[in-house]
C-alpha positions as a Python dict, from the first residue, in 0.01 Angstrom:
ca = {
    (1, 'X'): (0, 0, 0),
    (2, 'X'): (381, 79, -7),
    (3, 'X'): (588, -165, 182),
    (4, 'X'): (899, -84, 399),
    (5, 'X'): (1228, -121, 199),
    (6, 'X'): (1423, -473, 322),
    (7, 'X'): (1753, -638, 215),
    (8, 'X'): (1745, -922, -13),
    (9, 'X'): (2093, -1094, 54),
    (10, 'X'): (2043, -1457, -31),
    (11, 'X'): (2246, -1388, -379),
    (12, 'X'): (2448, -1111, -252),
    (13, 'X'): (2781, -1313, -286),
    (14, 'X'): (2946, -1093, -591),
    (15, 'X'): (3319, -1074, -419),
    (16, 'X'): (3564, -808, -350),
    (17, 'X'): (3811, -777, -581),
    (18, 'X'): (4143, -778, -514),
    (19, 'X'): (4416, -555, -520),
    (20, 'X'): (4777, -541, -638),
    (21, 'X'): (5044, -525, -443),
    (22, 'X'): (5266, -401, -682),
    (23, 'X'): (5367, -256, -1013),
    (24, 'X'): (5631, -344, -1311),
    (25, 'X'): (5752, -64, -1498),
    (26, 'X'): (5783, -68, -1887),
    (27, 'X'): (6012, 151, -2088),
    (28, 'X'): (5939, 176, -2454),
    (29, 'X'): (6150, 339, -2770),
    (30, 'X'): (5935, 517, -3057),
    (31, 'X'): (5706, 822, -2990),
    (32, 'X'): (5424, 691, -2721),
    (33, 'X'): (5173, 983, -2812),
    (34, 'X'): (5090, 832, -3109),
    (35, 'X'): (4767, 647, -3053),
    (36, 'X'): (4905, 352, -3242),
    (37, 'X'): (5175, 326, -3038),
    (38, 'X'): (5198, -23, -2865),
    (39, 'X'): (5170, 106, -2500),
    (40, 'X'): (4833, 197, -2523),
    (41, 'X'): (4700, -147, -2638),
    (42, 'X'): (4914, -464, -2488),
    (43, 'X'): (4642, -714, -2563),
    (44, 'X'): (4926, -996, -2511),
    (45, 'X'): (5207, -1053, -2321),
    (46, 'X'): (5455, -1410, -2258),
    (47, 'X'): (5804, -1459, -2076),
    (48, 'X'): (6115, -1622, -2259),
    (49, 'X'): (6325, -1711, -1927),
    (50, 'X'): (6393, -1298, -1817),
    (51, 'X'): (6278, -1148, -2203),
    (52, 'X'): (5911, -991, -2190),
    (53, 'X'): (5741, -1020, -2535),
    (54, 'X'): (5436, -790, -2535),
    (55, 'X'): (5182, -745, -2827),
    (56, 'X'): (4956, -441, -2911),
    (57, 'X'): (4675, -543, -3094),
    (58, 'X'): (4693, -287, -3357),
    (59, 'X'): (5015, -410, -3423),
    (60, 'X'): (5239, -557, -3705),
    (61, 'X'): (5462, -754, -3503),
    (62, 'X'): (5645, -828, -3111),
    (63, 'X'): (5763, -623, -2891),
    (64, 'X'): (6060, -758, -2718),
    (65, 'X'): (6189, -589, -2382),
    (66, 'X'): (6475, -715, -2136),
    (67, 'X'): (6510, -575, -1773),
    (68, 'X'): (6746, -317, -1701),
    (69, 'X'): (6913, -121, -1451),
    (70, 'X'): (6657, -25, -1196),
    (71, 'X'): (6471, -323, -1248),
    (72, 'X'): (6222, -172, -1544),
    (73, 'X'): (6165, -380, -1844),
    (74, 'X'): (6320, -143, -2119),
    (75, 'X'): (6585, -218, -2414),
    (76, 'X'): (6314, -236, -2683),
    (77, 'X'): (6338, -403, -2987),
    (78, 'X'): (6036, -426, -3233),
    (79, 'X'): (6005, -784, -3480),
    (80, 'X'): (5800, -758, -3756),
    (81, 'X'): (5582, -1083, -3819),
    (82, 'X'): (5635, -1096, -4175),
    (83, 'X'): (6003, -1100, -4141),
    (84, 'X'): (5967, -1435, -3993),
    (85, 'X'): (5629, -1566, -4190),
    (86, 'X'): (5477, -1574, -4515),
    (87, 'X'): (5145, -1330, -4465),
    (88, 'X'): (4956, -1279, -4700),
    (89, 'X'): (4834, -897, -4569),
    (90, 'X'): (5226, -806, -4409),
    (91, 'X'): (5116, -444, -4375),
    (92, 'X'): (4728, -493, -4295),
    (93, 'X'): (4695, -459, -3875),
    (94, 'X'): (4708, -814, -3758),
    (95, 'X'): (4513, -769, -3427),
    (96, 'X'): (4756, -1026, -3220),
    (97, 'X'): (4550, -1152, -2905),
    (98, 'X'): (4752, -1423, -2794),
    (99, 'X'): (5158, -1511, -2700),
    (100, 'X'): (5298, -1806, -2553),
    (101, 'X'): (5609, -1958, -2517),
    (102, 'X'): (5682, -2319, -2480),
    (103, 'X'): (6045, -2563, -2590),
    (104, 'X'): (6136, -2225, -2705),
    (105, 'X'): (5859, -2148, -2929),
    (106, 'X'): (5651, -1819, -2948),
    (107, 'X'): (5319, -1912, -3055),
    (108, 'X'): (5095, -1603, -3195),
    (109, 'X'): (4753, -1622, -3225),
    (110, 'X'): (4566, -1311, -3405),
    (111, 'X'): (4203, -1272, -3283),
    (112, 'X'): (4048, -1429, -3638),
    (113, 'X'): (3779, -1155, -3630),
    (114, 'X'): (3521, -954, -3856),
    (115, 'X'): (3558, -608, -3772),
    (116, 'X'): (3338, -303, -3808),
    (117, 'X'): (3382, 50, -3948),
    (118, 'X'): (3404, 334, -3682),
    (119, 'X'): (3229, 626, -3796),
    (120, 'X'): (3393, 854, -3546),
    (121, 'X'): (3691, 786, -3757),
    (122, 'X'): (3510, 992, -4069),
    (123, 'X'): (3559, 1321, -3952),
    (124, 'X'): (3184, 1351, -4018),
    (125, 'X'): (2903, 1592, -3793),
    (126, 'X'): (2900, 1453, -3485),
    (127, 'X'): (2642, 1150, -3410),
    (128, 'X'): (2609, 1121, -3764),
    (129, 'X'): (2646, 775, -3879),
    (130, 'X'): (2684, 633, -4209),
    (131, 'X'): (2467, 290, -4173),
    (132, 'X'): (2608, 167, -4533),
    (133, 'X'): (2985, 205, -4408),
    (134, 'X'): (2853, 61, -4059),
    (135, 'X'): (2729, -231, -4213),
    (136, 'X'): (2987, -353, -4434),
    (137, 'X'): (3234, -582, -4263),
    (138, 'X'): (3636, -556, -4265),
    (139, 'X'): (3801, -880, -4447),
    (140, 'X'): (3918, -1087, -4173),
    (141, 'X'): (4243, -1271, -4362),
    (142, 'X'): (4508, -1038, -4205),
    (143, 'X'): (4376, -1145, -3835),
    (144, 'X'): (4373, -1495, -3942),
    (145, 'X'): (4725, -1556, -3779),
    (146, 'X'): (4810, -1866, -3609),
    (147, 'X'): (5187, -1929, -3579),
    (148, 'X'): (5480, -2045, -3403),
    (149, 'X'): (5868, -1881, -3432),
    (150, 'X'): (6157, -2036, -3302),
    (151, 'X'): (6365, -1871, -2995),
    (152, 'X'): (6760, -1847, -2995),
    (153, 'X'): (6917, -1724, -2648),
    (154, 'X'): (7214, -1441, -2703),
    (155, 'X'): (7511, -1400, -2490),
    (156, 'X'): (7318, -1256, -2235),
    (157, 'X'): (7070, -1477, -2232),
    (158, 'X'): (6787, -1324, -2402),
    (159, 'X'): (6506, -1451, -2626),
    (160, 'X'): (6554, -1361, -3004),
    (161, 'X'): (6276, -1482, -3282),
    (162, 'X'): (6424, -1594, -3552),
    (163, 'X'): (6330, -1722, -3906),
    (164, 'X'): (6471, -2044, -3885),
    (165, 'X'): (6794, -2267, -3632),
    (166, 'X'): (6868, -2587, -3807),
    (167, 'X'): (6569, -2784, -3839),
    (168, 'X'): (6325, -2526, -3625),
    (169, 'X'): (6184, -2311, -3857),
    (170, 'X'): (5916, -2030, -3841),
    (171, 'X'): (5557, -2107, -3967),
    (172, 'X'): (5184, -2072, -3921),
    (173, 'X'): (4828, -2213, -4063),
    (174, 'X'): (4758, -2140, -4417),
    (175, 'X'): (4591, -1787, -4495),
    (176, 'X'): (4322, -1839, -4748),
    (177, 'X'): (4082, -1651, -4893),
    (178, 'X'): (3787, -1738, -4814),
    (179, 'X'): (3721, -1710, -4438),
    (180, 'X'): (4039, -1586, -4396),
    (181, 'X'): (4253, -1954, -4298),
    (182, 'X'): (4222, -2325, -4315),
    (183, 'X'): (4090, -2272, -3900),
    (184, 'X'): (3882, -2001, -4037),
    (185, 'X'): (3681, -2247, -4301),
    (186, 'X'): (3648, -2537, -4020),
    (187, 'X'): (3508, -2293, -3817),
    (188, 'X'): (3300, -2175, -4104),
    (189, 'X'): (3113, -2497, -4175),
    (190, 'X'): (3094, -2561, -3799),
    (191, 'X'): (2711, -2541, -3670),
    (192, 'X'): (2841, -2416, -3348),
    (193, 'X'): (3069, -2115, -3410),
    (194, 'X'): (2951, -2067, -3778),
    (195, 'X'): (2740, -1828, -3732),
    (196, 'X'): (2956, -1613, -3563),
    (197, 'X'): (3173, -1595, -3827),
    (198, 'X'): (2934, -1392, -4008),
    (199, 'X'): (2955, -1121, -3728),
    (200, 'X'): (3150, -890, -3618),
    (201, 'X'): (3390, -936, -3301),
    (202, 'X'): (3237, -790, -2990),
    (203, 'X'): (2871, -833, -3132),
    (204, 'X'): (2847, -1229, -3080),
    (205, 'X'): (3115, -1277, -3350),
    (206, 'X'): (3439, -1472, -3395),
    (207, 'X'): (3680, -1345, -3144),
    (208, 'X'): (4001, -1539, -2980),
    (209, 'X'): (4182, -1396, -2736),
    (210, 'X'): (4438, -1581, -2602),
    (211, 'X'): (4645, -1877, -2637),
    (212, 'X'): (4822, -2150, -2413),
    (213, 'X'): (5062, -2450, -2593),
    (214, 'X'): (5108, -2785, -2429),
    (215, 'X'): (5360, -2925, -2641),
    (216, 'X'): (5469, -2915, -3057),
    (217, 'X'): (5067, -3030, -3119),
    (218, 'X'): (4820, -2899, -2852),
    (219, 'X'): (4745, -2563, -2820),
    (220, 'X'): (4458, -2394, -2673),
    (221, 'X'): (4271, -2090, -2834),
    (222, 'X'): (4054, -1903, -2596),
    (223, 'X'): (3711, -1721, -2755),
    (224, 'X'): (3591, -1427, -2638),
    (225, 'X'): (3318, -1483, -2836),
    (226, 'X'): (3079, -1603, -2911),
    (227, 'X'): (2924, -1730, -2558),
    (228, 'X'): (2719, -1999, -2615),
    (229, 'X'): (2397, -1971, -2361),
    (230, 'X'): (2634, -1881, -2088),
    (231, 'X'): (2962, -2123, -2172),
    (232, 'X'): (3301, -1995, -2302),
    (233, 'X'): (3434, -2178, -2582),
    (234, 'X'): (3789, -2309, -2575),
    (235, 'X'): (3910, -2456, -2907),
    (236, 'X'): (4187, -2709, -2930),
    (237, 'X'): (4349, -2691, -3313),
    (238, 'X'): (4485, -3025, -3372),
    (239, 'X'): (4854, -2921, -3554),
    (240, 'X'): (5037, -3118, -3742),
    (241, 'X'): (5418, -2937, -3801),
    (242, 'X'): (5568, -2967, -4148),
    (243, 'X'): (5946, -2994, -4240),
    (244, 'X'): (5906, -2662, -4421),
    (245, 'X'): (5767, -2473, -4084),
    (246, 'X'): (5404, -2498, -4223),
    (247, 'X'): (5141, -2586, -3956),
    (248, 'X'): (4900, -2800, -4090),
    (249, 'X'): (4515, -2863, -3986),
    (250, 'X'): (4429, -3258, -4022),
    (251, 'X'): (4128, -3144, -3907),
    (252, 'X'): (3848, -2939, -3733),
    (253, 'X'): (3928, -2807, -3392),
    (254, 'X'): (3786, -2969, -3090),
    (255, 'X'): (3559, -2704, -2875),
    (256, 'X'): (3536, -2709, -2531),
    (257, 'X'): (3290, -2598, -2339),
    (258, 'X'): (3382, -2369, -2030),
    (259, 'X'): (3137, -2207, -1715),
    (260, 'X'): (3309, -1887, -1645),
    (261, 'X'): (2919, -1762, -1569),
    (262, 'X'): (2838, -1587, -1891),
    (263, 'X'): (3198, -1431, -2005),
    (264, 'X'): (3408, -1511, -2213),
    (265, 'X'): (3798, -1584, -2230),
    (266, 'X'): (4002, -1262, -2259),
    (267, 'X'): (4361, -1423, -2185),
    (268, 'X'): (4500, -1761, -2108),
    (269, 'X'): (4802, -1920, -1947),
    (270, 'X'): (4984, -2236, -1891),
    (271, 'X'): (5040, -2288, -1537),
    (272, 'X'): (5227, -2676, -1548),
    (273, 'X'): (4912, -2903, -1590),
    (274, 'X'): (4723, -2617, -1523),
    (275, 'X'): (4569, -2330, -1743),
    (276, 'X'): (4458, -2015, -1630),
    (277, 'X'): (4206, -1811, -1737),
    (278, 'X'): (4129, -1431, -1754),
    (279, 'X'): (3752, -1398, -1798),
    (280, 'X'): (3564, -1090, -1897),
    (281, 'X'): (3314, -915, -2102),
    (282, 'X'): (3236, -1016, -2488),
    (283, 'X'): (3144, -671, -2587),
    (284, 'X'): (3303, -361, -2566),
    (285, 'X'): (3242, -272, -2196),
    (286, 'X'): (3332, -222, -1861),
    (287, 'X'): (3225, -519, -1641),
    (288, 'X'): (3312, -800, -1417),
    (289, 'X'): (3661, -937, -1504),
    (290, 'X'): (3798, -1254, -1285),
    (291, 'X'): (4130, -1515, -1311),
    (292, 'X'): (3973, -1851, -1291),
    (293, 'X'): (4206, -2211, -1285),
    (294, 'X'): (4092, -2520, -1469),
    (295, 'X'): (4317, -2837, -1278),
    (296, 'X'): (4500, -3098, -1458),
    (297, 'X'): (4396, -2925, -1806),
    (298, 'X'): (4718, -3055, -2042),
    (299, 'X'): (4659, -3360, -1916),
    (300, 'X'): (4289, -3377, -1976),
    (301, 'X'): (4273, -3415, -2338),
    (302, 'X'): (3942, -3366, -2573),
    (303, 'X'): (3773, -3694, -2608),
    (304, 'X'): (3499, -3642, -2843),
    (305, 'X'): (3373, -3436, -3119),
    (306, 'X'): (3015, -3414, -3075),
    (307, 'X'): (2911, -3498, -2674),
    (308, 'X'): (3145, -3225, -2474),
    (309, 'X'): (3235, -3261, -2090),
    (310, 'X'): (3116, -2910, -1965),
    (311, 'X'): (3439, -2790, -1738),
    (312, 'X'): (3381, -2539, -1441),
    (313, 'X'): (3702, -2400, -1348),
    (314, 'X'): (3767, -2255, -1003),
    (315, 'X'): (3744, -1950, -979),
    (316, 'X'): (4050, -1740, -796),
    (317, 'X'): (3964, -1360, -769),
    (318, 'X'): (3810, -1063, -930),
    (319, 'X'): (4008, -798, -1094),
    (320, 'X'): (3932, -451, -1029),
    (321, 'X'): (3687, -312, -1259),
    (322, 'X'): (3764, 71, -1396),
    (323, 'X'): (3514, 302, -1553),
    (324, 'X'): (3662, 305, -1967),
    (325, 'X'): (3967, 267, -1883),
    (326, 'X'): (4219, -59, -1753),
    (327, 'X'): (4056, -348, -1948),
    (328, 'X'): (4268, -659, -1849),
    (329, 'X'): (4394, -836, -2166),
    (330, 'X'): (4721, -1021, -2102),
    (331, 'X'): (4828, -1218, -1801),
    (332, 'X'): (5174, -1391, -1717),
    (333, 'X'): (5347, -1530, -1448),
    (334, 'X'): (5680, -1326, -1251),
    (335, 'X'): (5855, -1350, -989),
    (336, 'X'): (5895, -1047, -767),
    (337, 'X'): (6155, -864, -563),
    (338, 'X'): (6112, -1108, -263),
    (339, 'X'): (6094, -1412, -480),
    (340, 'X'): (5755, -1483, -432),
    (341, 'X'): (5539, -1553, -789),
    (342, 'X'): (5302, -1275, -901),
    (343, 'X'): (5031, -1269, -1162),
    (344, 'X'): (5128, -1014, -1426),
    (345, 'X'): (4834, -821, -1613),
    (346, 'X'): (4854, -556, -1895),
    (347, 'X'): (4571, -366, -2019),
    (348, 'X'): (4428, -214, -2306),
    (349, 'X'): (4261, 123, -2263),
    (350, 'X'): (4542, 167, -1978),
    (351, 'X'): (4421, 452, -1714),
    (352, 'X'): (4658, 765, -1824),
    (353, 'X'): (4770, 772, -1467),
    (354, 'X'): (4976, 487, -1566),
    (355, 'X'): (5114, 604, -1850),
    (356, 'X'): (5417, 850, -1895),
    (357, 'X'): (5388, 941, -2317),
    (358, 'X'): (5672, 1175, -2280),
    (359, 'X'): (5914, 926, -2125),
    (360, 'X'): (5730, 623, -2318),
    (361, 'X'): (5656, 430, -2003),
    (362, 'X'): (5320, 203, -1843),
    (363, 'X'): (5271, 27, -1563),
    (364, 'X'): (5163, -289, -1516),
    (365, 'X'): (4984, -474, -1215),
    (366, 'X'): (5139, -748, -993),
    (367, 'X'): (4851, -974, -798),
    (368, 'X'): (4896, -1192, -569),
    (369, 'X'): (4793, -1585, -716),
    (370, 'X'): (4637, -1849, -484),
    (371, 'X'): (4900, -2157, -514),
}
């Protein structure tokens, strides 16, 4: 016997996501219908005072971009990571993830990931795949970026990376060999995340995305994978700053463990003593994508390396959620025309309405943030 259809709404509490209320326009220089052009893959974004540094993460370097005349973001100007650090890959694609800014520092983190052959890139028969080139892994050392640059304000009050000011000099965690960086072979020998390391990003393997700094020796890496059961994994890199600019690992990173209900970190941002995080899918999909706000985080410090507090965040609002297309991937603070703070969010995968490749322009989404 069939029985009449009825509504099951005990669980039916999945909320509406909100919308912006506004956009920011930004102007780039170089030709924006090349795929590998920067504006169609800001992964990371940070604000130096009124300077917007953005990131693609198919990138070599920074974007830097000052506002202009009607209130765009334009006056590009490109910086090279390897003009300010010693990599050991400068012309392999670093995959940055992460910016931050903090006592006029940029801190870059690349994403530290295994990545996998696409075989639409073979110019092969369509839906033929090559399962030998599938299976073999990309070397993960030019990803393996962790590093901090010094900012100099000019005349006008900009934000300019530089190499070195006096006793501020440019710098980042070894690059090695094997496992691509010293943070690479803690996390190797880690029971935790060292299996991940073995797979590729997206597919349960090593992936950070993100990055928030607390002062010269805290910073936070988010992980977009792996999720553990259903917990996000925050790592906190203990750094120790050398006189020659050299950041130095006394020692494994402390993981924390995060409830953002089964996704993983895809952004994060200081907020004061707060951090904010951008949650979203660990694989390569469309999905549920949300700003969540963990209180009082700089000044609760990791306590122990082997029993973990398990943190729930609040959780603010939902982000809208497009079909392969507008994957949020970098969020920042800004004030807007009427002086009240916005949450900034760039996306990878933008939706070509937002895009202008002739003129070499995006926009990006203002939100309003619960205070």
């Amino acid at each position: 016997m069939t029985l009449q259809p009825q509504a099951f709404t005990r669980t039916d509490d999945l909320p509406t996501p909100r919308e912006p209320v506004g956009h920011v326009k930004l102007l780039f220089d170089g030709d924006a219908t090349d795929d590998e052009h920067p504006i169609h893959d800001i992964s990371a974004c940070a604000f130096g005072g009124e300077t917007l540094f953005v990131a693609g993460d198919e990138a070599h370097g920074v974007e830097r971009l000052t506002p202009g005349k009607y209130g765009w973001f334009e006056n590009h100007v490109r910086y090279p990571l390897k003009e300010f650090i010693d990599l050991k890959d400068p012309e392999e694609e670093i995959d940055i993830e992460g910016l931050a800014i903090h006592d006029d520092w940029l801190w870059v983190t690349g994403s530290h990931s295994r990545t996998r052959h696409d075989p639409r890139d073979d110019g092969a028969e369509p839906d033929c795949i090559d399962l030998a080139k599938l299976a073999d892994l990309k070397d993960t050392r030019p990803r393996c970026v962790l590093a901090r640059i010094p900012l100099l304000y000019d005349e006008d009050g900009f934000a300019v990376p530089i190499e070195q000011h006096g006793d501020r000099k440019a710098g980042l965690v070894a690059q090695k060999k094997d496992h691509g960086s010293k943070l690479g072979r803690y996390l190797a020998k880690d029971p935790l995340i060292g299996p991940s390391m073995r797979m590729a990003a997206k597919e349960g393997g090593l992936d950070i995305e993100g990055i928030a700094a607390a002062g010269p020796t805290r910073v936070a890496l988010g992980l977009r994978g792996p999720v553990i059961q259903t917990f996000a994994v925050l790592l906190e890199p203990r750094i120790e700053p050398k006189d020659s600019g050299k950041l130095h690992l006394p020692g494994k990173p402390h993981q924390r463990l995060v409830d953002l209900g089964g996704l993983g970190i895809r952004d994060l941002l200081a907020d004061g003593a707060n951090l904010l995080i951008l949650a979203g899918p660990t694989q390569d999909l469309d999905g549920r994508c949300a700003i969540y706000r963990w209180t009082n985080w700089a000044n609760e410090e990791p306590e122990n390396e082997e029993t973990v507090r398990l943190h729930r965040p609040e959780r603010l609002f939902d982000l809208p959620v497009k079909l392969e297309a507008d994957h949020p991937e970098g969020i920042e603070f800004m004030t807007d025309d009427d002086g009240k703070r916005r949450l900034l969010v760039f996306y990878d995968s933008p939706n070509p309405d937002r895009l202008d490749t002739e003129d070499g322009t995006i926009l990006a989404d203002l939100f309003a943030i619960d205070e």
